[in-house]
Tab-separated table of C-alpha atoms in Angstrom:
chain	number	residue	atom	x	y	z
J	1	MET	CA	59.369	50.090	75.957
J	2	GLY	CA	61.109	48.205	78.784
J	3	VAL	CA	64.315	50.245	78.270
J	4	LEU	CA	62.304	53.482	78.433
J	5	MET	CA	60.715	52.403	81.719
J	6	VAL	CA	64.156	51.629	83.169
J	7	ILE	CA	65.451	55.076	82.134
J	8	VAL	CA	62.396	56.776	83.655
J	9	GLY	CA	62.811	54.724	86.838
J	10	VAL	CA	66.490	55.632	87.160
J	11	PHE	CA	65.654	59.303	86.546
J	12	VAL	CA	62.958	59.289	89.241
J	13	MET	CA	65.290	57.522	91.683
J	14	VAL	CA	68.105	60.035	91.068
J	15	LEU	CA	65.633	62.923	91.454
J	16	CYS	CA	64.398	61.512	94.774
J	17	MET	CA	67.959	61.027	96.004
J	18	CYS	CA	68.902	64.615	95.060
J	19	THR	CA	65.802	65.963	96.797
J	20	ALA	CA	66.620	63.928	99.906
J	21	VAL	CA	70.250	65.144	99.965
J	22	LEU	CA	69.158	68.783	99.580
J	23	ARG	CA	66.549	68.413	102.314
J	24	TRP	CA	69.069	66.722	104.642
J	25	ASN	CA	71.562	69.542	104.083
J	26	GLU	CA	68.907	72.159	104.840
J	27	MET	CA	68.006	70.342	108.089
J	28	ARG	CA	71.662	70.427	109.198
J	29	TYR	CA	71.593	74.238	109.236
J	30	ARG	CA	68.048	74.730	110.555
J	31	LYS	CA	69.217	75.908	113.964
J	32	LYS	CA	67.278	78.306	116.117
J	33	GLY	CA	68.270	81.927	115.610
J	34	LEU	CA	69.941	81.546	112.197
J	35	PRO	CA	68.929	83.956	109.415
J	36	PRO	CA	66.599	82.622	106.680
J	37	GLY	CA	68.082	81.243	103.468
J	38	THR	CA	69.051	78.067	101.618
J	39	MET	CA	72.305	76.081	101.814
J	40	GLY	CA	72.318	74.032	98.601
J	41	TRP	CA	74.387	70.871	98.277
J	42	PRO	CA	76.731	69.368	100.884
J	43	VAL	CA	80.334	70.620	100.444
J	44	PHE	CA	79.574	72.603	97.240
J	45	GLY	CA	76.673	74.576	98.685
J	46	GLU	CA	75.392	77.222	96.249
J	47	THR	CA	78.828	78.215	94.914
J	48	THR	CA	78.031	77.374	91.288
J	49	GLU	CA	74.860	79.498	91.284
J	50	PHE	CA	76.697	82.297	93.106
J	51	LEU	CA	79.555	82.434	90.584
J	52	LYS	CA	77.286	82.069	87.534
J	53	GLN	CA	74.449	84.407	88.517
J	54	GLY	CA	76.357	86.900	90.660
J	55	PRO	CA	74.280	89.993	91.448
J	56	ASN	CA	71.085	88.219	90.351
J	57	PHE	CA	71.795	85.435	92.844
J	58	MET	CA	72.117	88.051	95.585
J	59	LYS	CA	69.416	90.516	94.674
J	60	ASN	CA	66.627	88.722	92.836
J	61	GLN	CA	66.784	85.123	93.970
J	62	ARG	CA	67.816	85.668	97.593
J	63	ALA	CA	67.213	89.218	98.869
J	64	SER	CA	63.734	89.326	97.307
J	65	ARG	CA	62.805	86.192	99.293
J	66	TYR	CA	64.744	86.634	102.526
J	67	GLY	CA	65.543	90.344	102.856
J	68	SER	CA	68.948	92.007	103.145
J	69	PHE	CA	70.379	89.477	105.644
J	70	PHE	CA	70.321	85.782	104.753
J	71	LYS	CA	72.346	82.566	104.953
J	72	SER	CA	73.892	80.499	102.170
J	73	HIS	CA	76.848	78.177	101.582
J	74	ILE	CA	79.364	79.639	99.112
J	75	LEU	CA	83.054	79.135	98.344
J	76	GLY	CA	83.297	76.174	100.703
J	77	CYS	CA	81.816	77.649	103.877
J	78	PRO	CA	78.444	78.466	105.509
J	79	THR	CA	78.040	82.197	104.974
J	80	VAL	CA	75.715	84.986	106.032
J	81	VAL	CA	75.251	87.652	103.351
J	82	SER	CA	74.658	91.210	104.521
J	83	MET	CA	73.324	93.760	102.033
J	84	ASP	CA	72.305	96.314	104.665
J	85	PRO	CA	74.437	99.505	104.401
J	86	GLU	CA	74.204	100.388	108.109
J	87	LEU	CA	75.060	96.865	109.222
J	88	ASN	CA	77.884	96.591	106.682
J	89	ARG	CA	79.459	99.760	108.008
J	90	TYR	CA	79.166	98.443	111.584
J	91	ILE	CA	80.844	95.134	110.624
J	92	LEU	CA	83.731	96.867	108.840
J	93	MET	CA	84.304	99.305	111.690
J	94	ASN	CA	84.221	96.658	114.452
J	95	GLU	CA	86.580	93.948	113.273
J	96	ALA	CA	88.113	93.230	116.702
J	97	LYS	CA	84.707	92.435	118.257
J	98	GLY	CA	84.518	88.757	117.342
J	99	LEU	CA	85.294	89.226	113.625
J	100	VAL	CA	88.455	88.547	111.614
J	101	PRO	CA	89.148	88.372	107.854
J	102	GLY	CA	87.259	85.466	106.336
J	103	TYR	CA	88.652	85.029	102.853
J	104	PRO	CA	88.115	81.703	101.023
J	105	GLN	CA	90.521	78.864	101.805
J	106	SER	CA	91.708	78.937	98.194
J	107	MET	CA	92.819	82.557	98.622
J	108	LEU	CA	94.588	81.869	101.933
J	109	ASP	CA	96.397	78.827	100.491
J	110	ILE	CA	97.524	80.619	97.347
J	111	LEU	CA	98.350	84.101	98.678
J	112	GLY	CA	100.029	82.715	101.808
J	113	LYS	CA	99.353	82.669	105.536
J	114	CYS	CA	101.257	85.930	106.067
J	115	ASN	CA	99.364	88.013	103.521
J	116	ILE	CA	97.768	91.104	105.004
J	117	ALA	CA	94.232	89.960	104.154
J	118	ALA	CA	94.634	86.776	106.207
J	119	VAL	CA	96.292	87.978	109.419
J	120	HIS	CA	94.755	89.906	112.294
J	121	GLY	CA	95.648	91.380	115.678
J	122	SER	CA	99.318	92.255	116.304
J	123	THR	CA	100.446	90.382	113.168
J	124	HIS	CA	98.124	92.480	111.022
J	125	LYS	CA	99.447	95.630	112.682
J	126	GLN	CA	103.027	94.542	111.910
J	127	MET	CA	102.326	93.608	108.289
J	128	ARG	CA	100.186	96.698	107.633
J	129	GLY	CA	102.877	98.916	109.172
J	130	ALA	CA	105.502	97.388	106.886
J	131	LEU	CA	103.235	97.894	103.865
J	132	LEU	CA	102.305	101.480	104.730
J	133	ALA	CA	105.999	102.333	105.076
J	134	LEU	CA	106.442	101.251	101.452
J	135	ILE	CA	103.518	103.191	99.977
J	136	SER	CA	103.261	106.315	102.124
J	137	PRO	CA	102.684	109.674	100.371
J	138	THR	CA	106.381	110.471	100.873
J	139	MET	CA	107.430	107.195	99.230
J	140	ILE	CA	105.001	107.730	96.339
J	141	ARG	CA	106.303	111.267	95.790
J	142	GLN	CA	110.032	110.534	96.108
J	143	GLN	CA	110.509	106.914	94.989
J	144	LEU	CA	107.476	105.335	93.318
J	145	LEU	CA	106.004	108.048	91.078
J	146	PRO	CA	109.278	108.508	89.117
J	147	LYS	CA	109.374	104.728	88.494
J	148	ILE	CA	105.697	104.691	87.484
J	149	ASP	CA	106.203	107.608	85.082
J	150	GLU	CA	109.279	106.043	83.485
J	151	PHE	CA	107.472	102.745	83.048
J	152	MET	CA	104.267	104.249	81.580
J	153	ARG	CA	106.195	106.346	79.049
J	154	ALA	CA	107.944	103.264	77.720
J	155	PHE	CA	104.948	100.923	77.964
J	156	LEU	CA	102.620	103.273	76.054
J	157	SER	CA	105.062	104.001	73.224
J	158	ASN	CA	104.510	102.669	69.700
J	159	TRP	CA	100.799	101.850	70.019
J	160	ASP	CA	100.006	104.006	66.977
J	161	ASN	CA	98.138	102.289	64.108
J	162	GLN	CA	97.605	99.050	66.028
J	163	VAL	CA	94.590	96.972	67.031
J	164	ILE	CA	95.238	95.954	70.633
J	165	ASN	CA	93.411	93.997	73.307
J	166	ILE	CA	93.247	96.672	75.997
J	167	GLN	CA	92.291	94.042	78.597
J	168	ASP	CA	95.560	92.157	78.054
J	169	ARG	CA	97.577	95.356	77.883
J	170	THR	CA	96.206	96.761	81.148
J	171	LYS	CA	96.879	93.411	82.858
J	172	GLU	CA	100.477	93.537	81.662
J	173	MET	CA	100.701	97.188	82.648
J	174	ALA	CA	99.468	96.625	86.206
J	175	PHE	CA	101.733	93.632	86.798
J	176	LEU	CA	104.891	95.037	85.204
J	177	SER	CA	104.485	98.461	86.821
J	178	SER	CA	104.203	96.870	90.281
J	179	LEU	CA	107.133	94.550	89.575
J	180	LYS	CA	109.293	97.531	88.622
J	181	GLN	CA	108.412	99.234	91.907
J	182	ILE	CA	109.172	96.064	93.871
J	183	ALA	CA	112.431	95.015	92.205
J	184	SER	CA	113.488	97.732	89.786
J	185	ALA	CA	116.897	96.307	88.843
J	186	GLU	CA	115.675	92.750	88.238
J	187	SER	CA	112.145	93.401	86.928
J	188	SER	CA	113.043	92.950	83.242
J	189	SER	CA	114.975	89.718	83.787
J	190	VAL	CA	112.308	87.935	85.881
J	191	ALA	CA	109.131	89.289	84.214
J	192	GLU	CA	108.902	86.709	81.403
J	193	GLN	CA	109.138	83.785	83.856
J	194	PHE	CA	107.077	85.453	86.609
J	195	MET	CA	104.084	86.872	84.700
J	196	PRO	CA	102.396	83.655	83.429
J	197	GLU	CA	102.727	82.094	86.890
J	198	PHE	CA	101.201	85.165	88.481
J	199	PHE	CA	98.184	85.112	86.136
J	200	LYS	CA	97.539	81.449	87.093
J	201	LEU	CA	97.829	82.384	90.770
J	202	VAL	CA	95.176	85.094	90.365
J	203	LEU	CA	92.668	82.697	88.780
J	204	GLY	CA	93.172	80.177	91.575
J	205	THR	CA	92.321	82.563	94.404
J	206	LEU	CA	88.603	82.587	93.575
J	207	SER	CA	87.896	78.880	93.227
J	208	LEU	CA	86.728	75.946	95.285
J	209	PRO	CA	89.733	74.471	97.160
J	210	ILE	CA	89.591	71.152	95.309
J	211	ASP	CA	93.111	69.848	94.723
J	212	LEU	CA	92.572	67.868	91.503
J	213	PRO	CA	94.478	68.041	88.182
J	214	GLY	CA	93.094	70.682	85.836
J	215	THR	CA	91.348	72.776	88.510
J	216	ASN	CA	92.107	76.480	88.884
J	217	TYR	CA	92.947	75.779	92.530
J	218	ARG	CA	95.657	73.231	91.606
J	219	ARG	CA	97.094	75.533	88.921
J	220	GLY	CA	97.062	78.495	91.305
J	221	PHE	CA	98.756	76.569	94.093
J	222	GLN	CA	101.438	75.223	91.743
J	223	ALA	CA	101.968	78.766	90.439
J	224	ARG	CA	102.523	79.908	94.040
J	225	GLN	CA	105.245	77.267	94.488
J	226	ASN	CA	106.991	78.485	91.319
J	227	ILE	CA	106.703	82.116	92.450
J	228	LEU	CA	108.191	81.212	95.854
J	229	LYS	CA	111.264	79.863	94.032
J	230	ILE	CA	111.600	82.970	91.852
J	231	LEU	CA	111.296	85.384	94.768
J	232	GLY	CA	113.471	83.227	97.060
J	233	GLN	CA	116.276	83.267	94.497
J	234	LEU	CA	115.838	87.025	94.043
J	235	ILE	CA	116.183	87.637	97.786
J	236	GLU	CA	119.279	85.406	98.008
J	237	LYS	CA	120.853	87.183	95.052
J	238	ARG	CA	120.229	90.573	96.672
J	239	ARG	CA	121.638	89.354	99.983
J	240	ASP	CA	124.780	87.942	98.350
J	241	SER	CA	125.448	91.136	96.406
J	242	GLU	CA	125.165	93.264	99.568
J	243	GLU	CA	123.988	96.158	97.394
J	244	SER	CA	121.153	98.293	98.760
J	245	GLN	CA	118.416	99.068	96.242
J	246	LYS	CA	115.911	101.892	96.610
J	247	ASP	CA	112.847	99.823	95.749
J	248	MET	CA	110.206	97.977	97.773
J	249	LEU	CA	112.243	94.788	98.097
J	250	GLY	CA	115.238	96.802	99.247
J	251	TYR	CA	113.180	98.472	101.971
J	252	LEU	CA	111.623	95.175	103.087
J	253	MET	CA	115.059	93.553	103.367
J	254	ARG	CA	116.646	96.364	105.387
J	255	ASN	CA	118.168	95.085	108.592
J	256	ASP	CA	119.160	98.398	110.148
J	257	ASP	CA	117.756	100.144	113.206
J	258	ASN	CA	115.610	102.444	111.046
J	259	ASN	CA	113.455	99.517	109.918
J	260	ARG	CA	110.738	99.239	112.596
J	261	HIS	CA	108.926	96.437	110.732
J	262	LYS	CA	111.505	93.678	110.218
J	263	LEU	CA	110.067	90.657	108.443
J	264	SER	CA	111.244	87.105	107.850
J	265	ASP	CA	111.920	85.935	104.272
J	266	ASP	CA	108.558	84.112	104.227
J	267	GLU	CA	106.791	87.279	105.358
J	268	ILE	CA	108.655	89.362	102.766
J	269	ILE	CA	107.605	86.965	99.974
J	270	ASP	CA	103.958	86.952	101.082
J	271	GLN	CA	104.076	90.753	101.325
J	272	ILE	CA	105.371	90.980	97.733
J	273	ILE	CA	102.677	88.581	96.477
J	274	THR	CA	100.053	90.641	98.338
J	275	ILE	CA	101.295	93.909	96.799
J	276	LEU	CA	101.224	92.403	93.321
J	277	TYR	CA	97.826	90.757	93.801
J	278	SER	CA	95.958	93.597	95.487
J	279	GLY	CA	97.111	96.226	93.019
J	280	TYR	CA	96.908	94.087	89.906
J	281	GLU	CA	93.174	93.453	89.675
J	282	THR	CA	91.985	96.905	90.718
J	283	VAL	CA	94.518	98.844	88.607
J	284	SER	CA	94.192	96.702	85.475
J	285	THR	CA	90.391	96.440	85.509
J	286	THR	CA	89.778	100.090	86.418
J	287	SER	CA	92.148	101.177	83.637
J	288	MET	CA	90.415	98.938	81.088
J	289	MET	CA	86.942	100.086	82.103
J	290	ALA	CA	88.009	103.753	82.127
J	291	VAL	CA	89.117	103.330	78.495
J	292	LYS	CA	85.742	101.712	77.746
J	293	TYR	CA	83.652	104.391	79.478
J	294	LEU	CA	85.692	107.268	78.019
J	295	HIS	CA	85.202	105.817	74.530
J	296	ASP	CA	81.438	105.675	75.121
J	297	HIS	CA	81.274	109.237	76.529
J	298	PRO	CA	83.193	111.638	74.213
J	299	THR	CA	82.292	114.742	76.266
J	300	ILE	CA	83.881	113.235	79.382
J	301	LEU	CA	86.934	112.152	77.372
J	302	GLU	CA	87.327	115.702	76.097
J	303	GLU	CA	87.170	117.102	79.636
J	304	LEU	CA	89.768	114.583	80.821
J	305	ARG	CA	92.033	115.263	77.851
J	306	LYS	CA	91.755	118.999	78.502
J	307	GLU	CA	93.034	118.474	82.068
J	308	HIS	CA	96.009	116.427	80.881
J	309	MET	CA	96.852	118.645	77.918
J	310	GLY	CA	96.980	121.547	80.361
J	311	ILE	CA	99.596	119.660	82.383
J	312	ARG	CA	101.646	118.864	79.276
J	313	GLU	CA	101.582	122.485	78.139
J	314	ARG	CA	103.287	123.485	81.382
J	315	LYS	CA	106.084	120.954	80.888
J	316	ARG	CA	108.842	120.087	78.434
J	317	ALA	CA	108.163	117.095	76.175
J	318	ASP	CA	110.458	114.777	78.163
J	319	GLU	CA	109.549	116.129	81.616
J	320	PRO	CA	107.916	113.502	83.874
J	321	ILE	CA	104.725	113.677	85.890
J	322	GLU	CA	105.464	114.975	89.399
J	323	TRP	CA	103.592	114.993	92.683
J	324	ASN	CA	102.016	118.423	92.137
J	325	ASP	CA	100.809	117.343	88.686
J	326	LEU	CA	99.189	114.287	90.248
J	327	LYS	CA	97.474	116.403	92.896
J	328	SER	CA	96.084	118.711	90.192
J	329	MET	CA	94.299	115.839	88.377
J	330	ARG	CA	90.953	116.407	90.088
J	331	PHE	CA	88.788	115.337	87.164
J	332	THR	CA	90.976	112.269	86.569
J	333	ARG	CA	90.433	111.221	90.186
J	334	ALA	CA	86.697	111.681	89.646
J	335	VAL	CA	86.821	109.481	86.518
J	336	ILE	CA	88.639	106.754	88.475
J	337	PHE	CA	86.090	106.834	91.309
J	338	GLU	CA	83.134	106.802	88.922
J	339	THR	CA	84.652	103.924	86.950
J	340	SER	CA	85.183	101.932	90.164
J	341	ARG	CA	81.618	102.662	91.293
J	342	LEU	CA	79.809	101.892	88.049
J	343	ALA	CA	81.884	98.847	87.059
J	344	THR	CA	81.995	97.649	90.709
J	345	ILE	CA	85.509	96.227	90.625
J	346	VAL	CA	85.114	95.065	94.255
J	347	ASN	CA	81.761	93.497	95.183
J	348	GLY	CA	82.332	93.154	98.915
J	349	VAL	CA	84.584	91.772	101.643
J	350	LEU	CA	84.534	88.660	103.812
J	351	ARG	CA	84.747	88.392	107.593
J	352	LYS	CA	84.683	85.306	109.847
J	353	THR	CA	83.248	84.957	113.355
J	354	THR	CA	85.680	83.920	116.114
J	355	GLN	CA	82.810	83.292	118.518
J	356	GLU	CA	79.062	82.918	118.410
J	357	MET	CA	77.631	86.398	118.017
J	358	GLU	CA	74.389	88.236	117.447
J	359	LEU	CA	73.902	90.420	114.404
J	360	ASN	CA	70.713	92.024	113.159
J	361	GLY	CA	68.680	89.994	115.660
J	362	TYR	CA	70.093	86.639	114.500
J	363	VAL	CA	72.676	84.306	116.065
J	364	ILE	CA	75.712	83.640	113.860
J	365	PRO	CA	77.691	80.510	114.865
J	366	LYS	CA	81.439	80.558	115.461
J	367	GLY	CA	83.473	79.937	112.280
J	368	TRP	CA	80.818	81.193	109.830
J	369	ARG	CA	81.711	83.764	107.220
J	370	ILE	CA	79.930	87.075	106.774
J	371	TYR	CA	79.921	88.426	103.230
J	372	VAL	CA	79.714	92.206	103.522
J	373	TYR	CA	78.145	92.741	100.108
J	374	THR	CA	78.665	96.397	99.191
J	375	ARG	CA	77.840	96.243	95.467
J	376	GLU	CA	74.260	97.519	95.725
J	377	VAL	CA	75.346	100.648	97.639
J	378	ASN	CA	77.073	101.781	94.433
J	379	TYR	CA	73.679	101.971	92.705
J	380	ASP	CA	71.693	103.562	95.512
J	381	PRO	CA	69.778	106.485	93.898
J	382	PHE	CA	69.731	108.386	97.204
J	383	LEU	CA	73.555	108.404	97.320
J	384	TYR	CA	74.127	108.584	93.555
J	385	PRO	CA	71.271	110.226	91.591
J	386	ASP	CA	70.773	108.544	88.201
J	387	PRO	CA	73.070	105.741	89.444
J	388	LEU	CA	73.490	103.907	86.125
J	389	ALA	CA	74.858	107.013	84.389
J	390	PHE	CA	78.628	107.483	84.033
J	391	ASN	CA	78.973	110.912	85.600
J	392	PRO	CA	82.414	111.788	87.024
J	393	TRP	CA	81.266	115.321	87.882
J	394	ARG	CA	79.359	113.897	90.880
J	395	TRP	CA	82.775	113.297	92.522
J	396	MET	CA	84.024	116.863	92.104
J	397	ASP	CA	82.342	117.580	95.420
J	398	LYS	CA	84.840	116.067	97.889
J	399	GLY	CA	82.044	115.431	100.375
J	400	LEU	CA	80.984	112.375	98.370
J	401	GLU	CA	84.391	110.765	98.849
J	402	SER	CA	84.150	111.126	102.627
J	403	GLN	CA	80.516	110.018	103.093
J	404	ASN	CA	79.862	107.051	105.405
J	405	TYR	CA	78.891	104.595	102.685
J	406	PHE	CA	81.889	105.207	100.439
J	407	LEU	CA	83.187	101.611	100.529
J	408	ILE	CA	84.759	101.317	97.067
J	409	PHE	CA	88.145	100.837	98.758
J	410	GLY	CA	86.858	98.951	101.800
J	411	GLY	CA	86.401	100.451	105.253
J	412	GLY	CA	87.599	100.513	108.833
J	413	THR	CA	91.116	99.314	109.675
J	414	ARG	CA	91.125	97.285	106.464
J	415	GLN	CA	90.591	100.119	104.006
J	416	CYS	CA	92.871	99.427	101.060
J	417	PRO	CA	96.305	100.762	102.082
J	418	GLY	CA	97.347	101.025	98.427
J	419	LYS	CA	94.458	103.287	97.410
J	420	GLU	CA	96.586	106.346	96.593
J	421	LEU	CA	99.308	104.315	94.891
J	422	GLY	CA	96.690	102.678	92.661
J	423	ILE	CA	95.205	106.069	91.803
J	424	ALA	CA	98.700	107.333	90.930
J	425	GLU	CA	99.264	104.398	88.553
J	426	ILE	CA	95.890	104.710	86.791
J	427	SER	CA	96.229	108.512	86.558
J	428	THR	CA	99.678	108.261	84.972
J	429	PHE	CA	98.462	105.576	82.562
J	430	LEU	CA	95.507	107.760	81.511
J	431	HIS	CA	97.768	110.809	81.197
J	432	TYR	CA	100.008	109.262	78.552
J	433	PHE	CA	97.181	107.350	76.867
J	434	VAL	CA	94.808	110.260	76.260
J	435	THR	CA	97.539	112.793	75.377
J	436	ARG	CA	99.121	110.464	72.820
J	437	TYR	CA	96.221	108.533	71.311
J	438	ARG	CA	92.636	108.422	70.148
J	439	TRP	CA	90.868	105.070	69.799
J	440	GLU	CA	87.764	103.257	68.625
J	441	GLU	CA	86.355	99.880	69.630
J	442	VAL	CA	86.645	96.902	67.302
J	443	GLY	CA	84.110	94.089	67.626
J	444	GLY	CA	81.903	95.248	70.497
J	445	GLU	CA	82.861	92.363	72.793
J	446	LYS	CA	80.705	91.259	75.705
J	447	LEU	CA	81.602	92.392	79.222
J	448	MET	CA	81.025	90.321	82.356
J	449	LYS	CA	80.617	92.031	85.737
J	450	PHE	CA	80.795	89.049	88.142
J	451	PRO	CA	82.651	87.443	89.890
J	452	ARG	CA	85.279	89.537	88.134
J	453	VAL	CA	84.833	92.412	85.706
J	454	GLU	CA	86.245	91.071	82.449
J	455	ALA	CA	85.782	90.740	78.713
J	456	PRO	CA	85.837	86.942	78.085
J	457	ASN	CA	86.943	87.424	74.466
J	458	GLY	CA	89.048	90.514	75.118
J	459	LEU	CA	88.284	94.196	74.517
J	460	HIS	CA	89.861	95.252	71.238
J	461	ILE	CA	90.494	98.841	70.188
J	462	ARG	CA	92.089	100.450	67.130
J	463	VAL	CA	94.593	103.067	68.267
J	464	SER	CA	95.816	106.081	66.293
J	465	SER	CA	97.939	109.084	67.249
J	466	TYR	CA	96.188	112.109	68.681
């Protein structure tokens, strides 16, 4: 009986201490003019609930109590969450007015201080200019699309009569395709060493910046150090050979007068990591989910296959996809947009205040983050009738792509510069997949939609020739 009383006493004492700590933390942020909301624990805030509950944390537990503009403490920083479409558009279109990128410290540490998501002002202009020069429509047409086509042909060969994890395959596809575009001559030799490090880097970018053994942050940061060595050696090897290569690395390393965006080696490496990272998640996940949605909607698959069979009928068996073929894939583009909308590959973007500022009638302190949460716009029935239906035909009207709240690829000066390159990769992947194969799901694995869209146990399909 005495032991039981001690246990109860300890429990009550711990409960009182926790309540006191929570109350103290709330008092710290109870400043006049701040939006309503809760801040959770010191240091950790509400990050655990945010990552576990995702959309429910935002919509049901917070927005239902505090409205579409509220405060929290997530991913290591006090944060204001905005779910208001008008306000979100204003924030994205007015970055220079007291707002800069506000990505988590873990992402900045692991992707590098020179990555395009971290820099702003003249540095952002320089880095974005260098990136746009690599992925312009002319570069896609003349240099990148032939490499993408060659890669997809080889990658999608010999899948007949196999059970494959399409999640793993699309991850490999997205990484290896980008690596071939970046360093075509060396991609095969460095891929085996590079790929596992890159996957660890990706996991570390969305984690609390706690540098302890076994944490995703520590693994991601160590992976970055290993990747720096790989890319540093690659650059030195290129420089020693004095051979010019017509790939992204070759263009970044140019030292002639035609290169208006000359970068240091550190900037080149961060640019390469950014290209790999930004394209990897969107291309791999959209491709996986397109396969999933097409399997579940045979009529849409048939329409897509009809478009691609029409292209193949106009070409010889070994003739590659060309720019005009890509431009003719209108329904494919619609499938990609609808997949991105319904699966919500990107939930929102982060900004940080450089000065105290007023937004939506509230005062936001300097150094706070603003989470421009765009997920709910994707399910707005006024913008997308029957929003939970997979309906690519809604995108056949080009007006939908240009409407003000189309934020699937970001907005303002930070709209994803690789949008068209990503669409080219997914379109080419789908072209060879649907014209060569039919497939059925095996196992019916669970899908998670937050913080990343993924199948925790994989997404397995049985593939047969078409």
